Amino acid sequence: MRVVVVEDQPILAMELELMLLDHGCEVVGIAADQATAAILAERHKPNLALVDLNLLDGLSGPAVAHELVSRHGAAVIFMTANPEQIPEGFAGALGVVCKPFDESTLKDVVDFACRFRASGDTSRPPRRLRLAPWLQTPPPTIAPH
């Protein structure tokens, strides 16, 4: 699983990177703003993105999520302390995990995203993952990302 971390707090971004590496993921980069996230996505074609809402350039996380999903087919999970700022429709993201979170939650979320990408399976979401509304009543067939 190729993962891009979109987080403007350097310590948290490094912690995420280490946890992802421990879980066997390939972290293709860390972005602190929308422009860097776009460059990393174009260059590395990530399968998964962990995206904060508020980045160095403001509330640009939803725009990052939308671009990663629509242009690159990445699965996106918002990781934020401000879930009330997520736009209706979740900008195509699968769901949100509220900060703070632990390593077990992160592993469960990565596994869920892998399962969704492979088969469209949305059953058994991790306990701390709030599914996007569009996944709670999915159509009969969901194309895997």
Short mmCIF file of C-alpha atoms in Angstrom, two decimals:
data_model
loop_
_atom_site.label_atom_id
_atom_site.label_comp_id
_atom_site.label_asym_id
_atom_site.label_seq_id
_atom_site.Cartn_x
_atom_site.Cartn_y
_atom_site.Cartn_z
CA MET A 1 0.00 0.00 0.00
CA ARG A 2 1.49 3.33 -1.11
CA VAL A 3 0.46 6.05 1.33
CA VAL A 4 0.79 9.82 1.34
CA VAL A 5 0.45 11.65 4.66
CA VAL A 6 -1.08 15.12 4.37
CA GLU A 7 -0.43 16.72 7.76
CA ASP A 8 1.13 20.08 8.64
CA GLN A 9 2.28 19.19 12.16
CA PRO A 10 5.77 17.72 11.60
CA ILE A 11 5.89 15.58 14.77
CA LEU A 12 2.50 14.01 14.08
CA ALA A 13 3.40 13.47 10.41
CA MET A 14 6.60 11.65 11.43
CA GLU A 15 4.70 9.54 13.98
CA LEU A 16 2.19 8.57 11.30
CA GLU A 17 5.00 7.69 8.93
CA LEU A 18 6.66 5.43 11.50
CA MET A 19 3.39 3.68 12.37
CA LEU A 20 2.62 3.13 8.69
CA LEU A 21 6.10 1.74 8.01
CA ASP A 22 5.69 -0.63 10.97
CA HIS A 23 2.44 -1.83 9.38
CA GLY A 24 4.20 -2.62 6.09
CA CYS A 25 3.08 0.42 4.12
CA GLU A 26 5.26 2.37 1.73
CA VAL A 27 5.06 6.05 2.69
CA VAL A 28 5.64 7.96 -0.55
CA GLY A 29 5.79 11.36 1.11
CA ILE A 30 4.52 13.88 3.61
CA ALA A 31 2.73 17.04 2.49
CA ALA A 32 1.92 20.05 4.64
CA ASP A 33 -0.14 21.88 2.01
CA GLN A 34 -2.31 21.34 -1.05
CA ALA A 35 0.41 22.02 -3.65
CA THR A 36 2.84 19.51 -2.15
CA ALA A 37 0.10 16.89 -1.86
CA ALA A 38 -0.71 17.35 -5.57
CA ILE A 39 2.94 16.95 -6.55
CA LEU A 40 3.35 13.79 -4.45
CA ALA A 41 0.13 12.31 -5.84
CA GLU A 42 1.14 12.97 -9.44
CA ARG A 43 4.61 11.55 -8.90
CA HIS A 44 3.77 8.47 -6.76
CA LYS A 45 0.11 7.55 -7.39
CA PRO A 46 -0.71 6.64 -3.76
CA ASN A 47 -3.37 4.05 -2.97
CA LEU A 48 -4.22 5.71 0.35
CA ALA A 49 -4.00 9.21 1.77
CA LEU A 50 -4.35 10.23 5.39
CA VAL A 51 -5.47 13.85 5.24
CA ASP A 52 -5.82 16.52 7.90
CA LEU A 53 -8.39 19.24 7.21
CA ASN A 54 -6.44 22.33 8.24
CA LEU A 55 -3.08 22.54 6.53
CA LEU A 56 -0.44 25.25 6.19
CA ASP A 57 -2.51 26.88 3.45
CA GLY A 58 -5.77 26.84 5.45
CA LEU A 59 -8.80 24.58 5.27
CA SER A 60 -7.51 22.85 2.13
CA GLY A 61 -7.79 19.21 3.25
CA PRO A 62 -11.18 18.69 1.56
CA ALA A 63 -9.79 19.99 -1.76
CA VAL A 64 -6.80 17.65 -1.38
CA ALA A 65 -9.13 14.73 -0.69
CA HIS A 66 -11.31 15.51 -3.70
CA GLU A 67 -8.30 15.69 -6.02
CA LEU A 68 -6.74 12.48 -4.67
CA VAL A 69 -9.99 10.57 -5.12
CA SER A 70 -11.12 12.00 -8.46
CA ARG A 71 -7.79 12.34 -10.28
CA HIS A 72 -5.76 9.52 -8.73
CA GLY A 73 -8.29 7.00 -7.42
CA ALA A 74 -6.78 7.05 -3.93
CA ALA A 75 -8.74 6.03 -0.86
CA VAL A 76 -8.78 8.96 1.58
CA ILE A 77 -9.27 9.00 5.33
CA PHE A 78 -9.56 12.32 7.12
CA MET A 79 -7.62 12.48 10.39
CA THR A 80 -8.62 15.62 12.25
CA ALA A 81 -9.53 17.21 15.54
CA ASN A 82 -12.25 19.19 13.72
CA PRO A 83 -14.65 16.70 12.09
CA GLU A 84 -17.39 19.35 12.00
CA GLN A 85 -15.41 21.08 9.21
CA ILE A 86 -15.72 18.15 6.82
CA PRO A 87 -17.91 19.12 3.88
CA GLU A 88 -21.13 17.31 3.05
CA GLY A 89 -20.25 14.27 0.98
CA PHE A 90 -16.83 14.06 2.66
CA ALA A 91 -15.14 15.20 -0.60
CA GLY A 92 -15.03 11.54 -1.61
CA ALA A 93 -13.21 10.39 1.54
CA LEU A 94 -14.14 7.05 3.09
CA GLY A 95 -14.45 8.48 6.57
CA VAL A 96 -12.85 10.32 9.43
CA VAL A 97 -10.80 9.42 12.50
CA CYS A 98 -10.76 12.01 15.24
CA LYS A 99 -7.45 13.02 16.79
CA PRO A 100 -5.95 11.84 19.02
CA PHE A 101 -5.78 8.24 17.84
CA ASP A 102 -3.52 5.29 18.59
CA GLU A 103 -1.48 2.88 16.50
CA SER A 104 -4.11 0.16 16.71
CA THR A 105 -6.72 2.51 15.25
CA LEU A 106 -4.37 3.48 12.43
CA LYS A 107 -3.68 -0.15 11.55
CA ASP A 108 -7.41 -0.95 11.55
CA VAL A 109 -8.11 2.03 9.28
CA VAL A 110 -5.36 1.03 6.84
CA ASP A 111 -6.70 -2.53 6.73
CA PHE A 112 -10.23 -1.23 6.12
CA ALA A 113 -9.00 0.99 3.26
CA CYS A 114 -7.12 -1.95 1.72
CA ARG A 115 -10.23 -4.11 1.89
CA PHE A 116 -12.34 -1.34 0.36
CA ARG A 117 -9.87 -0.79 -2.49
CA ALA A 118 -9.76 -4.51 -3.24
CA SER A 119 -13.45 -5.35 -3.09
CA GLY A 120 -15.62 -2.37 -2.16
CA ASP A 121 -16.30 -4.06 1.20
CA THR A 122 -17.55 -1.54 3.78
CA SER A 123 -18.59 -4.06 6.40
CA ARG A 124 -16.84 -4.11 9.77
CA PRO A 125 -15.46 -0.57 9.77
CA PRO A 126 -12.99 0.15 12.57
CA ARG A 127 -14.60 1.30 15.79
CA ARG A 128 -13.04 4.78 15.67
CA LEU A 129 -13.68 5.35 11.95
CA ARG A 130 -16.82 7.36 11.23
CA LEU A 131 -17.87 6.31 7.75
CA ALA A 132 -18.73 8.93 5.18
CA PRO A 133 -22.49 9.23 4.69
CA TRP A 134 -22.19 8.01 1.09
CA LEU A 135 -20.81 4.68 2.38
CA GLN A 136 -23.46 4.14 5.05
CA THR A 137 -26.14 3.46 2.45
CA PRO A 138 -24.06 2.39 -0.54
CA PRO A 139 -25.57 1.52 -3.90
CA PRO A 140 -25.70 -2.21 -4.71
CA THR A 141 -22.35 -2.03 -6.47
CA ILE A 142 -19.45 0.17 -5.44
CA ALA A 143 -16.52 0.21 -7.77
CA PRO A 144 -13.32 -0.32 -5.79
CA HIS A 145 -11.02 2.69 -5.87
#
